[in-house]
PDB file of N, CA and C in Angstrom:
ATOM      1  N   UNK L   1     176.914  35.552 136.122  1.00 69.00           N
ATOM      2  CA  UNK L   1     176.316  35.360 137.424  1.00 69.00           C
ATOM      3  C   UNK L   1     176.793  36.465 138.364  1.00 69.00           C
ATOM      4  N   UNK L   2     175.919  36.718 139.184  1.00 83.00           N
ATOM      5  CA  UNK L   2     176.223  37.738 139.996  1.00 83.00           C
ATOM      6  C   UNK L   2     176.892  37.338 141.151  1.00 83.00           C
ATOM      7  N   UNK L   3     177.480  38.415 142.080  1.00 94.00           N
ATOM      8  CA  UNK L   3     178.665  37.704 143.144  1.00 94.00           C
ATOM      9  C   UNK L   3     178.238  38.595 144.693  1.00 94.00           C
ATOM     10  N   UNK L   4     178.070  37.926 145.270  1.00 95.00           N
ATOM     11  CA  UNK L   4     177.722  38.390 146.534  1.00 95.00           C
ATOM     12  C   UNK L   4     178.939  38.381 147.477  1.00 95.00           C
ATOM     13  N   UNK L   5     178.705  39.929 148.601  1.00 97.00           N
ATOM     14  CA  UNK L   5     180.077  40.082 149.637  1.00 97.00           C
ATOM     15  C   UNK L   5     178.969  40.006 150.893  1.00 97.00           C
ATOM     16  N   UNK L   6     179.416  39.082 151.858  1.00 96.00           N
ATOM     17  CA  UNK L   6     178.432  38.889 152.942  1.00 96.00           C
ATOM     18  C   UNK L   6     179.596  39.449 154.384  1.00 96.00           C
ATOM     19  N   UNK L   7     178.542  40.549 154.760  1.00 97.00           N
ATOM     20  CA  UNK L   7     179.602  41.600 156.131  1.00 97.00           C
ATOM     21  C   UNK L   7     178.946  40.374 157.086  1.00 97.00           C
ATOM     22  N   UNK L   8     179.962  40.053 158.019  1.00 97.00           N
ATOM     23  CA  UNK L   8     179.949  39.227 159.369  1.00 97.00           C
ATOM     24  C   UNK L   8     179.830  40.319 160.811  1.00 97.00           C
ATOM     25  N   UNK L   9     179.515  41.036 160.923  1.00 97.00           N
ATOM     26  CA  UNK L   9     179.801  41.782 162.022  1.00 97.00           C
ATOM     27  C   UNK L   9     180.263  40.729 163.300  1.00 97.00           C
ATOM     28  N   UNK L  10     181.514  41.227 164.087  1.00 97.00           N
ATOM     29  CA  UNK L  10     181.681  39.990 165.005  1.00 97.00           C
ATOM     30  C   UNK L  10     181.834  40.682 165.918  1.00 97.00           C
ATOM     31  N   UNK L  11     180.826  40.905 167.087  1.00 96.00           N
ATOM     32  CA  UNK L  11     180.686  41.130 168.613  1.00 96.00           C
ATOM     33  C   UNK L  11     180.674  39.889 169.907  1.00 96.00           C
ATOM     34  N   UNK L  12     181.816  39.503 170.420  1.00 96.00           N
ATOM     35  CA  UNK L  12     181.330  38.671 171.370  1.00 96.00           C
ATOM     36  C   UNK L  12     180.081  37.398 171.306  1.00 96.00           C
ATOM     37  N   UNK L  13     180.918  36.723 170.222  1.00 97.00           N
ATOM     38  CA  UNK L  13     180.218  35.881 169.761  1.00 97.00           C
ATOM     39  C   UNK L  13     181.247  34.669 169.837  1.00 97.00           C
ATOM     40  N   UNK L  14     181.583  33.978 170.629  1.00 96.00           N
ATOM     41  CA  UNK L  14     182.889  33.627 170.057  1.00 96.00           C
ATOM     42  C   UNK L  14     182.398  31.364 170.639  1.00 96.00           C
ATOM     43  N   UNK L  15     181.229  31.880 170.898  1.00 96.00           N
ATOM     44  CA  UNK L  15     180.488  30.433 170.773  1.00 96.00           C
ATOM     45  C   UNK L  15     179.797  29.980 169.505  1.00 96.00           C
ATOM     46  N   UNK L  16     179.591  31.554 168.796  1.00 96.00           N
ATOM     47  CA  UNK L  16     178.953  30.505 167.465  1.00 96.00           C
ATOM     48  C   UNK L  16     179.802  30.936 166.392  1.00 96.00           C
ATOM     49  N   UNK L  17     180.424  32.029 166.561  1.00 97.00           N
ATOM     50  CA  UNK L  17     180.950  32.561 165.387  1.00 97.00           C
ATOM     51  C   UNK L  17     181.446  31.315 163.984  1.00 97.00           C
ATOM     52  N   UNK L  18     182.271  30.506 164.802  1.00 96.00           N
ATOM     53  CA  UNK L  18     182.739  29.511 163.925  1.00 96.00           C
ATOM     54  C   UNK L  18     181.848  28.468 163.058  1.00 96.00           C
ATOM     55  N   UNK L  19     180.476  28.102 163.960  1.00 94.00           N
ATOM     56  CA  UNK L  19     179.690  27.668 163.436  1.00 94.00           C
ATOM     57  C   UNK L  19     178.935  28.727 162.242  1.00 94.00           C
ATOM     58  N   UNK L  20     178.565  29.903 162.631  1.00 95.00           N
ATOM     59  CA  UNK L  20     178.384  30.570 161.704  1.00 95.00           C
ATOM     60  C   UNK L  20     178.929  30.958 159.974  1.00 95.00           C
ATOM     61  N   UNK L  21     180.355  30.653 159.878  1.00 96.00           N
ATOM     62  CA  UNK L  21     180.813  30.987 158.914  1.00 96.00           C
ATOM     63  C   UNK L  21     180.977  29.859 158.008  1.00 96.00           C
ATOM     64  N   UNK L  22     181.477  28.535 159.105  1.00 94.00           N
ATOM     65  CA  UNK L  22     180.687  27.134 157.900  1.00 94.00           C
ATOM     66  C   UNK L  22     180.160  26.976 157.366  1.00 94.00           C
ATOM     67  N   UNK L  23     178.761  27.412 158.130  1.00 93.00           N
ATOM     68  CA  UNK L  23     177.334  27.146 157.923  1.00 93.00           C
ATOM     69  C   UNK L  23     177.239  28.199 156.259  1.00 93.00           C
ATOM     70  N   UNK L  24     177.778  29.517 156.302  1.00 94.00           N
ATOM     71  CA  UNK L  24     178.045  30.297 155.123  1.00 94.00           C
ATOM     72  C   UNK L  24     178.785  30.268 153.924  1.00 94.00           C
ATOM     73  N   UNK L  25     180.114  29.709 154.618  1.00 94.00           N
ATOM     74  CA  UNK L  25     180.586  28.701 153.568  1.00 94.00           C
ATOM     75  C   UNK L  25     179.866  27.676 152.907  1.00 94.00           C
ATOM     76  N   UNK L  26     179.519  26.897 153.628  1.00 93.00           N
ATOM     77  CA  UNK L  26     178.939  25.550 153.475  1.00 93.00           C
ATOM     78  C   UNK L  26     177.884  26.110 152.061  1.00 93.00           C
ATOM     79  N   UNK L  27     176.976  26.946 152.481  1.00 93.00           N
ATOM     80  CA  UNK L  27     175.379  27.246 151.933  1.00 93.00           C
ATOM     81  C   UNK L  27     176.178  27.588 150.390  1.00 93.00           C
ATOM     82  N   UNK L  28     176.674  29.000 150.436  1.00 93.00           N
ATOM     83  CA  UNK L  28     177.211  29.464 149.569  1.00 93.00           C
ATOM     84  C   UNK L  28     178.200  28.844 148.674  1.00 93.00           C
ATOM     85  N   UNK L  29     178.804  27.356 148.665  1.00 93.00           N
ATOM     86  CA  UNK L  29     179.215  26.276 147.971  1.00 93.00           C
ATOM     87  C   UNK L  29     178.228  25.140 147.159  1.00 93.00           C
ATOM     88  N   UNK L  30     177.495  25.061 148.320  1.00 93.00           N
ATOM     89  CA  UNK L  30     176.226  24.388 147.566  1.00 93.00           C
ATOM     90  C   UNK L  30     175.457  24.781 146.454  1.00 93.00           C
ATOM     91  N   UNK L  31     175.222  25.851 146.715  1.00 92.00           N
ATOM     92  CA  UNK L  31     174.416  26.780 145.957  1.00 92.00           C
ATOM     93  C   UNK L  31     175.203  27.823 144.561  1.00 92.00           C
ATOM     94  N   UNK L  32     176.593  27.429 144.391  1.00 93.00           N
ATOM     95  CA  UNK L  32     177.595  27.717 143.541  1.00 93.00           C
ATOM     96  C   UNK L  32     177.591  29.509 143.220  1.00 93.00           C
ATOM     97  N   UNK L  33     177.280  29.869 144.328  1.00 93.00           N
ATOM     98  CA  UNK L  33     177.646  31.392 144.556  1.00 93.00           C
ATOM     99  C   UNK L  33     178.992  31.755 144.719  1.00 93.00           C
ATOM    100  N   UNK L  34     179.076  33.119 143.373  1.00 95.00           N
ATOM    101  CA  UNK L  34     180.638  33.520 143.896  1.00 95.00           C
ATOM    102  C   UNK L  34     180.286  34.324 145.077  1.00 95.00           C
ATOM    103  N   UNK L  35     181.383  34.522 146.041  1.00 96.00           N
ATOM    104  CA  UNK L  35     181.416  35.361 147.454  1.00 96.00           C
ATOM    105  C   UNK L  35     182.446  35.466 147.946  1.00 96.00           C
ATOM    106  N   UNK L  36     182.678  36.497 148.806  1.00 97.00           N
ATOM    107  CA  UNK L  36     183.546  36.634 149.579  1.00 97.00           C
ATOM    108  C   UNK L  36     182.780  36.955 151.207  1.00 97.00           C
ATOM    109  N   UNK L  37     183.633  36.408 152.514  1.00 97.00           N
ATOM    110  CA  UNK L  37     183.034  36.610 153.567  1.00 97.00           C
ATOM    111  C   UNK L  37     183.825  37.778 153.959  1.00 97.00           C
ATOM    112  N   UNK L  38     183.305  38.802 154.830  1.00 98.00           N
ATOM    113  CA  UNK L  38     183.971  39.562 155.365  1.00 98.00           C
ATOM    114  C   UNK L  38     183.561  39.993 157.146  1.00 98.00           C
ATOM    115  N   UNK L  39     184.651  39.671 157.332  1.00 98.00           N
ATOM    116  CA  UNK L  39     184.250  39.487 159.066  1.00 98.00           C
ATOM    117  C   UNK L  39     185.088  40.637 159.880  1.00 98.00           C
ATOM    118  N   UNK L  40     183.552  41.128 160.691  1.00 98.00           N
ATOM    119  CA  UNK L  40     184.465  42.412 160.977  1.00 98.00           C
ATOM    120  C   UNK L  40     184.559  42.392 162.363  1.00 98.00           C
ATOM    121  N   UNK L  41     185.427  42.398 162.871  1.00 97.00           N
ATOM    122  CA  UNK L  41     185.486  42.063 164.250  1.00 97.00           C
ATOM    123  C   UNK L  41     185.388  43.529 164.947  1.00 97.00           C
ATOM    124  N   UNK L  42     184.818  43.994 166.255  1.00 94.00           N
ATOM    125  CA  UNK L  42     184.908  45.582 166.509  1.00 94.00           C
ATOM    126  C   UNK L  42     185.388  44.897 167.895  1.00 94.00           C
ATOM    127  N   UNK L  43     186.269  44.645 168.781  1.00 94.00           N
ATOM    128  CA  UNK L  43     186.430  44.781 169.771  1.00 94.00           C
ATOM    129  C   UNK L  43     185.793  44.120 170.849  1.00 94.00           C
ATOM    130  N   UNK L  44     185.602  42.864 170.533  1.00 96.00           N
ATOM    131  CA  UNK L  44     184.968  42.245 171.268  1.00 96.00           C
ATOM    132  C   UNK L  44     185.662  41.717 172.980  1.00 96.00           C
ATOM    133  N   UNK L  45     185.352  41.503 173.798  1.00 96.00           N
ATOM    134  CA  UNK L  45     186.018  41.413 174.878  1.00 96.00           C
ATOM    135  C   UNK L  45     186.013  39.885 175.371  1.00 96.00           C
ATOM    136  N   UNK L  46     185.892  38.599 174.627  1.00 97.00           N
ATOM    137  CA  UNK L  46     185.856  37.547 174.911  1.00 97.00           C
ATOM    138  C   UNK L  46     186.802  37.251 173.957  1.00 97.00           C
ATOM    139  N   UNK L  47     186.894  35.698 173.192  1.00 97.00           N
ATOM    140  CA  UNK L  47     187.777  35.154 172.066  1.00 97.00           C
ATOM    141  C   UNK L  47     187.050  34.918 170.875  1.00 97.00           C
ATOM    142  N   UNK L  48     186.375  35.893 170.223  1.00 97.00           N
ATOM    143  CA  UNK L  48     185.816  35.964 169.297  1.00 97.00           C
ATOM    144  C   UNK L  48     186.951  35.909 168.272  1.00 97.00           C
ATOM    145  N   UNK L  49     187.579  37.292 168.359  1.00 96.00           N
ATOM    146  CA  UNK L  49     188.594  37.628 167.414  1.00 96.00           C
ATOM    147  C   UNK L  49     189.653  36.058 167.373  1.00 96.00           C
ATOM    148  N   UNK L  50     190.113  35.430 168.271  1.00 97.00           N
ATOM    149  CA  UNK L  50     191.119  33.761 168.139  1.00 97.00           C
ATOM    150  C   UNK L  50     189.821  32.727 167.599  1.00 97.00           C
ATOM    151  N   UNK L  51     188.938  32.902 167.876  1.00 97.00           N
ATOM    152  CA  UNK L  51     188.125  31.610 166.936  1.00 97.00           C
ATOM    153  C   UNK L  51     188.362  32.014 165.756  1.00 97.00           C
ATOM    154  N   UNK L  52     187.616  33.644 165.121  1.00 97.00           N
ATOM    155  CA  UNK L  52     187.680  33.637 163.532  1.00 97.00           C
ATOM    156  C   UNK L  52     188.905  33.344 163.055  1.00 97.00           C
ATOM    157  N   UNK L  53     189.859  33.725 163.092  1.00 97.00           N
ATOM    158  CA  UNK L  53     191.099  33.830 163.034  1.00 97.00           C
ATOM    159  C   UNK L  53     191.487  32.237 163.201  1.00 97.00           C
ATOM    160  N   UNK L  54     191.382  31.667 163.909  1.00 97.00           N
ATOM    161  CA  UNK L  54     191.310  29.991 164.056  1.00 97.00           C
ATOM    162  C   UNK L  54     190.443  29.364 163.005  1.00 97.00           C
ATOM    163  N   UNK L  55     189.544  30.060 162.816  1.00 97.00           N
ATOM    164  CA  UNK L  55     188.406  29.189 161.374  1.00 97.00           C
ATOM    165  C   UNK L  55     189.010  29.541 160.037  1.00 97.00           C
ATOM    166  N   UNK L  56     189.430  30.833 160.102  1.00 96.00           N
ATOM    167  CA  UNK L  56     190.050  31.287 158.817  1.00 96.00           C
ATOM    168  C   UNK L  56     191.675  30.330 158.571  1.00 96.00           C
ATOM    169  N   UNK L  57     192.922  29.989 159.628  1.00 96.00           N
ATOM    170  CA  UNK L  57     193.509  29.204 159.142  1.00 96.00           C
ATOM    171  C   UNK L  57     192.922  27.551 158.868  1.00 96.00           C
ATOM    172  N   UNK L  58     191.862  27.130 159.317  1.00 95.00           N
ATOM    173  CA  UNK L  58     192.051  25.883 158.937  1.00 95.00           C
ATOM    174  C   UNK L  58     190.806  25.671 157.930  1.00 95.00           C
ATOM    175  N   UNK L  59     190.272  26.808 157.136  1.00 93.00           N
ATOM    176  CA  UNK L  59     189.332  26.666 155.756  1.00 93.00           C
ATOM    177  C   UNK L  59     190.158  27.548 154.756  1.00 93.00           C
ATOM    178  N   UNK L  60     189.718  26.773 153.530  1.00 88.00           N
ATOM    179  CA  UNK L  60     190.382  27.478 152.252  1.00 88.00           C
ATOM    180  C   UNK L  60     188.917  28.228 151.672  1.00 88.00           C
ATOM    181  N   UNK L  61     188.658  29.292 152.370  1.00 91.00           N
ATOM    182  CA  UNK L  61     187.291  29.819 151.709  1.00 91.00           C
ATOM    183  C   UNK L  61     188.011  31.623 151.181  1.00 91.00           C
ATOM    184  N   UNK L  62     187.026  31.899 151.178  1.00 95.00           N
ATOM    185  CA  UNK L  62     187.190  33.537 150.151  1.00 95.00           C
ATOM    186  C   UNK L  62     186.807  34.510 151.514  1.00 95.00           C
ATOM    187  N   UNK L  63     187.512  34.608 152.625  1.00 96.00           N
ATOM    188  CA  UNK L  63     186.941  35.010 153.864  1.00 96.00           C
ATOM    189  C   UNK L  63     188.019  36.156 153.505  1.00 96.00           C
ATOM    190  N   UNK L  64     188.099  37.482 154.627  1.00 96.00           N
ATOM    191  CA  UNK L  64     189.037  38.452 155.313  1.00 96.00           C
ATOM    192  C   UNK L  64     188.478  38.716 156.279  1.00 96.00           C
ATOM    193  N   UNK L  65     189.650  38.593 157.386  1.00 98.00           N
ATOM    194  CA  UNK L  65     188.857  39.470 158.916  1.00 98.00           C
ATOM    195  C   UNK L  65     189.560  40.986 158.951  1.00 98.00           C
ATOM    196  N   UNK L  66     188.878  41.893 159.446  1.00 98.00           N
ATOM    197  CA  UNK L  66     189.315  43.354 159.431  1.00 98.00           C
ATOM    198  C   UNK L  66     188.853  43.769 160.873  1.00 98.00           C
ATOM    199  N   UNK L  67     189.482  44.724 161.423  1.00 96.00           N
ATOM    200  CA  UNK L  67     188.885  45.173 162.731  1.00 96.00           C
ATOM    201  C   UNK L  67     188.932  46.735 162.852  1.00 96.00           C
ATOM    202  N   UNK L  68     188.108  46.849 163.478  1.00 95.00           N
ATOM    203  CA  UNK L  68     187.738  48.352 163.377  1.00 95.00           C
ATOM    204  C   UNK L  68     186.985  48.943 165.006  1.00 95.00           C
ATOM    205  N   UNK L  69     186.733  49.899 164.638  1.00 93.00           N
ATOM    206  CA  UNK L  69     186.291  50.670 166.429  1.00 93.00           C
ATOM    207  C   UNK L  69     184.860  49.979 166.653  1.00 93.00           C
ATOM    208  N   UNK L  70     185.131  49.646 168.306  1.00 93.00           N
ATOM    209  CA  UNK L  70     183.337  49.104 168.838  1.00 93.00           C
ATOM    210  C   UNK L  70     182.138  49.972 168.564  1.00 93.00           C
ATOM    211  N   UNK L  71     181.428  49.023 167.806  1.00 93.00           N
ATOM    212  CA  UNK L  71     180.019  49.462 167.637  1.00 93.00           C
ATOM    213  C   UNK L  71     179.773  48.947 165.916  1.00 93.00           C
ATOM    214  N   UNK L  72     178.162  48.303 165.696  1.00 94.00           N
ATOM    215  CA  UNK L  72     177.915  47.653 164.778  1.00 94.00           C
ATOM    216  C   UNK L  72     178.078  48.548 163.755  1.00 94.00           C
ATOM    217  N   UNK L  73     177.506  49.891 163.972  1.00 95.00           N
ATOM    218  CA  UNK L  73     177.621  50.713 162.725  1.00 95.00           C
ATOM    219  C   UNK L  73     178.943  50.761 161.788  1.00 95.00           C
ATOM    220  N   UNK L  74     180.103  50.904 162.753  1.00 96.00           N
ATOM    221  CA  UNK L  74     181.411  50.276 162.996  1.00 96.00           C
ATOM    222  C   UNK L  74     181.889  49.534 161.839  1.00 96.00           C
ATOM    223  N   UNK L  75     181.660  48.542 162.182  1.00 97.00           N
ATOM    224  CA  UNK L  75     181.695  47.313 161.429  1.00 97.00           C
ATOM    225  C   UNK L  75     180.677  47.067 159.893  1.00 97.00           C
ATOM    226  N   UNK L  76     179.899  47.487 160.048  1.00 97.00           N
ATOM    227  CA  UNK L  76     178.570  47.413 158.703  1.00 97.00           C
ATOM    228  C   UNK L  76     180.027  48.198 157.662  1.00 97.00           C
ATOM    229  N   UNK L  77     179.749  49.549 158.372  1.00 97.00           N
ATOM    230  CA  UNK L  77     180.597  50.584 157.172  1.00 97.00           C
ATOM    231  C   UNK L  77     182.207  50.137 156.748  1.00 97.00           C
ATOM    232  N   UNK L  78     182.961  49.507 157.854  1.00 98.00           N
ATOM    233  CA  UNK L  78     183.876  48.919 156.973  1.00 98.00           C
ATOM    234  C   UNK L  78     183.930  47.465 156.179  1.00 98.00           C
ATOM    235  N   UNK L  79     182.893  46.994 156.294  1.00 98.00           N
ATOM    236  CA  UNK L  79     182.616  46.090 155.567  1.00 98.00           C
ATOM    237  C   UNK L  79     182.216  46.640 154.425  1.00 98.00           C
ATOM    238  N   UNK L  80     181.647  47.730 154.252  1.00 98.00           N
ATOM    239  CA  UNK L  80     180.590  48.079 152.590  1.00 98.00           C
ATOM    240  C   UNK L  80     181.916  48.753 151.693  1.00 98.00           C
ATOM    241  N   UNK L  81     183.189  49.305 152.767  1.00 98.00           N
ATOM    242  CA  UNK L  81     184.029  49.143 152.000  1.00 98.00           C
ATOM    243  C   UNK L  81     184.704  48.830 151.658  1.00 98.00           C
ATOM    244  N   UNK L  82     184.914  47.739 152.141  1.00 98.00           N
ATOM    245  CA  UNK L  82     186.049  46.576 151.819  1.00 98.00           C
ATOM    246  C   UNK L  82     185.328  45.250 151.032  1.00 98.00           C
ATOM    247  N   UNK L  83     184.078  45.796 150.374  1.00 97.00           N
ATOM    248  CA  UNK L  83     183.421  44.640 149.443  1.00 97.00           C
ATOM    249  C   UNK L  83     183.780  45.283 148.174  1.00 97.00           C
ATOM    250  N   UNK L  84     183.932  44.097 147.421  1.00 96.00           N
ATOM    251  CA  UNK L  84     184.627  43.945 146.067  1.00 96.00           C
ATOM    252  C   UNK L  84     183.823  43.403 145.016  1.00 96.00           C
ATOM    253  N   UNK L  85     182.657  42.967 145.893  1.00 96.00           N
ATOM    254  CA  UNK L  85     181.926  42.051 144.621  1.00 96.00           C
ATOM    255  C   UNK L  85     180.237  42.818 144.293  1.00 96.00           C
ATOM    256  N   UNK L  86     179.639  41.828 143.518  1.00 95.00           N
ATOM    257  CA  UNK L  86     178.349  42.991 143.036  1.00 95.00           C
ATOM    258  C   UNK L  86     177.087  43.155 144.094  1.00 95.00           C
ATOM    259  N   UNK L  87     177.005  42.705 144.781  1.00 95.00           N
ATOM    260  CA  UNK L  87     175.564  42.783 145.967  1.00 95.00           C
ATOM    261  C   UNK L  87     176.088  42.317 147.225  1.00 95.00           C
ATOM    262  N   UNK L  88     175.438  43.379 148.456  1.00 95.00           N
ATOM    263  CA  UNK L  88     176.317  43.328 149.808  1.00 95.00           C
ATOM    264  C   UNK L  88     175.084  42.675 150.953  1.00 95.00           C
ATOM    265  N   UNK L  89     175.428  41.787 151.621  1.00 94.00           N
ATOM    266  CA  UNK L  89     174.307  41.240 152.431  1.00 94.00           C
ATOM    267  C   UNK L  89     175.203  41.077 154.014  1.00 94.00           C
ATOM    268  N   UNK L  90     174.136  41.241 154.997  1.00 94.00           N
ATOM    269  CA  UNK L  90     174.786  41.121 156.180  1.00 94.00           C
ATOM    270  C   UNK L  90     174.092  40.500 157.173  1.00 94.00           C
ATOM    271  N   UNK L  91     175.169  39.211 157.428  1.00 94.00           N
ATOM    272  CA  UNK L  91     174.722  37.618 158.374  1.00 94.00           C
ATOM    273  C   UNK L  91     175.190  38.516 159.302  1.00 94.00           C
ATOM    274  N   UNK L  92     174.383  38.183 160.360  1.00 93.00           N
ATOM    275  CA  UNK L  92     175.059  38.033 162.259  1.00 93.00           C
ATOM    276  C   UNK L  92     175.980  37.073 162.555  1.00 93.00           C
ATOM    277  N   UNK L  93     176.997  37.740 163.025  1.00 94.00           N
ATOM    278  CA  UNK L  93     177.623  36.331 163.810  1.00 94.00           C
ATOM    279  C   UNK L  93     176.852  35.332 164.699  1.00 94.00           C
ATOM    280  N   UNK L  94     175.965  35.603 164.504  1.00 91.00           N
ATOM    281  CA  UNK L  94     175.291  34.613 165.742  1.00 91.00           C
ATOM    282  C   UNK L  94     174.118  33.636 164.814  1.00 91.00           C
ATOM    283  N   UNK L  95     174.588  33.981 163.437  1.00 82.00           N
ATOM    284  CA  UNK L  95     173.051  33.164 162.402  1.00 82.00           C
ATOM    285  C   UNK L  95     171.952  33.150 162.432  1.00 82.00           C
ATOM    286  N   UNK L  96     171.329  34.300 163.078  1.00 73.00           N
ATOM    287  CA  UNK L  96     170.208  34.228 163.552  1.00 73.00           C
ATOM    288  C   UNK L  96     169.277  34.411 162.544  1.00 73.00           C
ATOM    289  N   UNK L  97     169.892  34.466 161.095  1.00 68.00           N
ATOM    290  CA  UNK L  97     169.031  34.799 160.047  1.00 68.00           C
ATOM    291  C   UNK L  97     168.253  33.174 158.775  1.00 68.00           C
ATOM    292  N   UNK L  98     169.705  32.440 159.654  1.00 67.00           N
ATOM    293  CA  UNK L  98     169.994  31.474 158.642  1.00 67.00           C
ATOM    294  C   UNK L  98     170.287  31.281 157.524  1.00 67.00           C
ATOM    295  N   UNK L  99     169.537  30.642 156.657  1.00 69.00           N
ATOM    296  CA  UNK L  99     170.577  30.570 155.307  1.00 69.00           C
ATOM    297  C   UNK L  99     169.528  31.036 154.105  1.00 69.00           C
ATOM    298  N   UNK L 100     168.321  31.829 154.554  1.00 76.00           N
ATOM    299  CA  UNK L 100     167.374  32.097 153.449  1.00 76.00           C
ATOM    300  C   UNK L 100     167.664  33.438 152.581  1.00 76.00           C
ATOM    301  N   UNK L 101     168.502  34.212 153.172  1.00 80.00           N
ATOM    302  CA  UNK L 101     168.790  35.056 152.580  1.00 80.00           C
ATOM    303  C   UNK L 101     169.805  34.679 151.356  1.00 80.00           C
ATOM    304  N   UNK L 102     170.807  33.748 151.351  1.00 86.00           N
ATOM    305  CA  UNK L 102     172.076  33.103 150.364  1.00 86.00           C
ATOM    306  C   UNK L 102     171.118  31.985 149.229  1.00 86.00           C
ATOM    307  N   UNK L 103     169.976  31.380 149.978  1.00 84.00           N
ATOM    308  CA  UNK L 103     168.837  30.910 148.822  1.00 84.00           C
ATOM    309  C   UNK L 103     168.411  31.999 147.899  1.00 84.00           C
ATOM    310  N   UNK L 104     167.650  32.852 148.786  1.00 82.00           N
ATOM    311  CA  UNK L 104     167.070  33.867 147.709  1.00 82.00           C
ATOM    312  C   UNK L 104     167.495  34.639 146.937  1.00 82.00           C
ATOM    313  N   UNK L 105     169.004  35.119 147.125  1.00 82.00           N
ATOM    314  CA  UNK L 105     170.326  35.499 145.937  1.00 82.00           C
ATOM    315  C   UNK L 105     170.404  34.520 145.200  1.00 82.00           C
ATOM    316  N   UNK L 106     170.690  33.101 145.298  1.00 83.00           N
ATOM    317  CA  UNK L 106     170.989  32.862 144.776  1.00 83.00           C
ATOM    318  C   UNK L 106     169.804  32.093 143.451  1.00 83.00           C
ATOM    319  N   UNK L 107     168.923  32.453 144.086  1.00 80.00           N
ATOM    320  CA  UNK L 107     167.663  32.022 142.872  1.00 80.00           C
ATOM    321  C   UNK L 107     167.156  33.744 141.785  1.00 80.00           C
ATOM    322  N   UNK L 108     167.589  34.246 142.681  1.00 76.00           N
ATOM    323  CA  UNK L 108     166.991  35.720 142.424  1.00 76.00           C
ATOM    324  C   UNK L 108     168.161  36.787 141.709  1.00 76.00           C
TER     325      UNK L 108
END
């Protein structure tokens, strides 16, 4: 089976972020995908960076947060290299994609 690394880009998101990565966890358990999350925080100026960091101690998931200089491009590129697994996909912190993209890996 193939293993998916999903980049989080995290900008000032720090109202959904947490819901976001459940919701990724959550999908990606159901659906018995290997994964790792990778959440890249660039400098956000609210409490983005203390929520993830708050979601990451109280879940036992396959997450890393990394931080790097402001701006999405930023964040995309250290995410593509800090993935480890075979196919790279990238959620918004804000979910705005939902969960059809972690269906269609995982049927496809």
């Amino acid at each position: 089976m193939s293993s998916l690394s999903i980049i989080v880009p995290l900008y000032n998101k720090e109202a959904q972020i947490q819901y976001t990565l459940e919701s990724i966890n959550n999908k990606c358990n159901e659906l018995n995908l290997k994964y790792e999350i990778l959440i890249v925080e660039n400098q956000s100026s609210d409490n983005s960076l203390s929520k993830a960091k708050e979601w990451l101690n109280k879940n036992n998931s396959p997450a890393n947060l990394y931080k790097t200089e402001k701006g999405l491009g930023n964040a995309i590129k250290l995410g593509i290299l800090k993935s480890r697994l075979d196919y790279i996909t990238i959620i918004p912190a804000d979910y705005t994609f939902g969960e059809s993209e972690l269906e269609y890996f995982s049927k496809n």
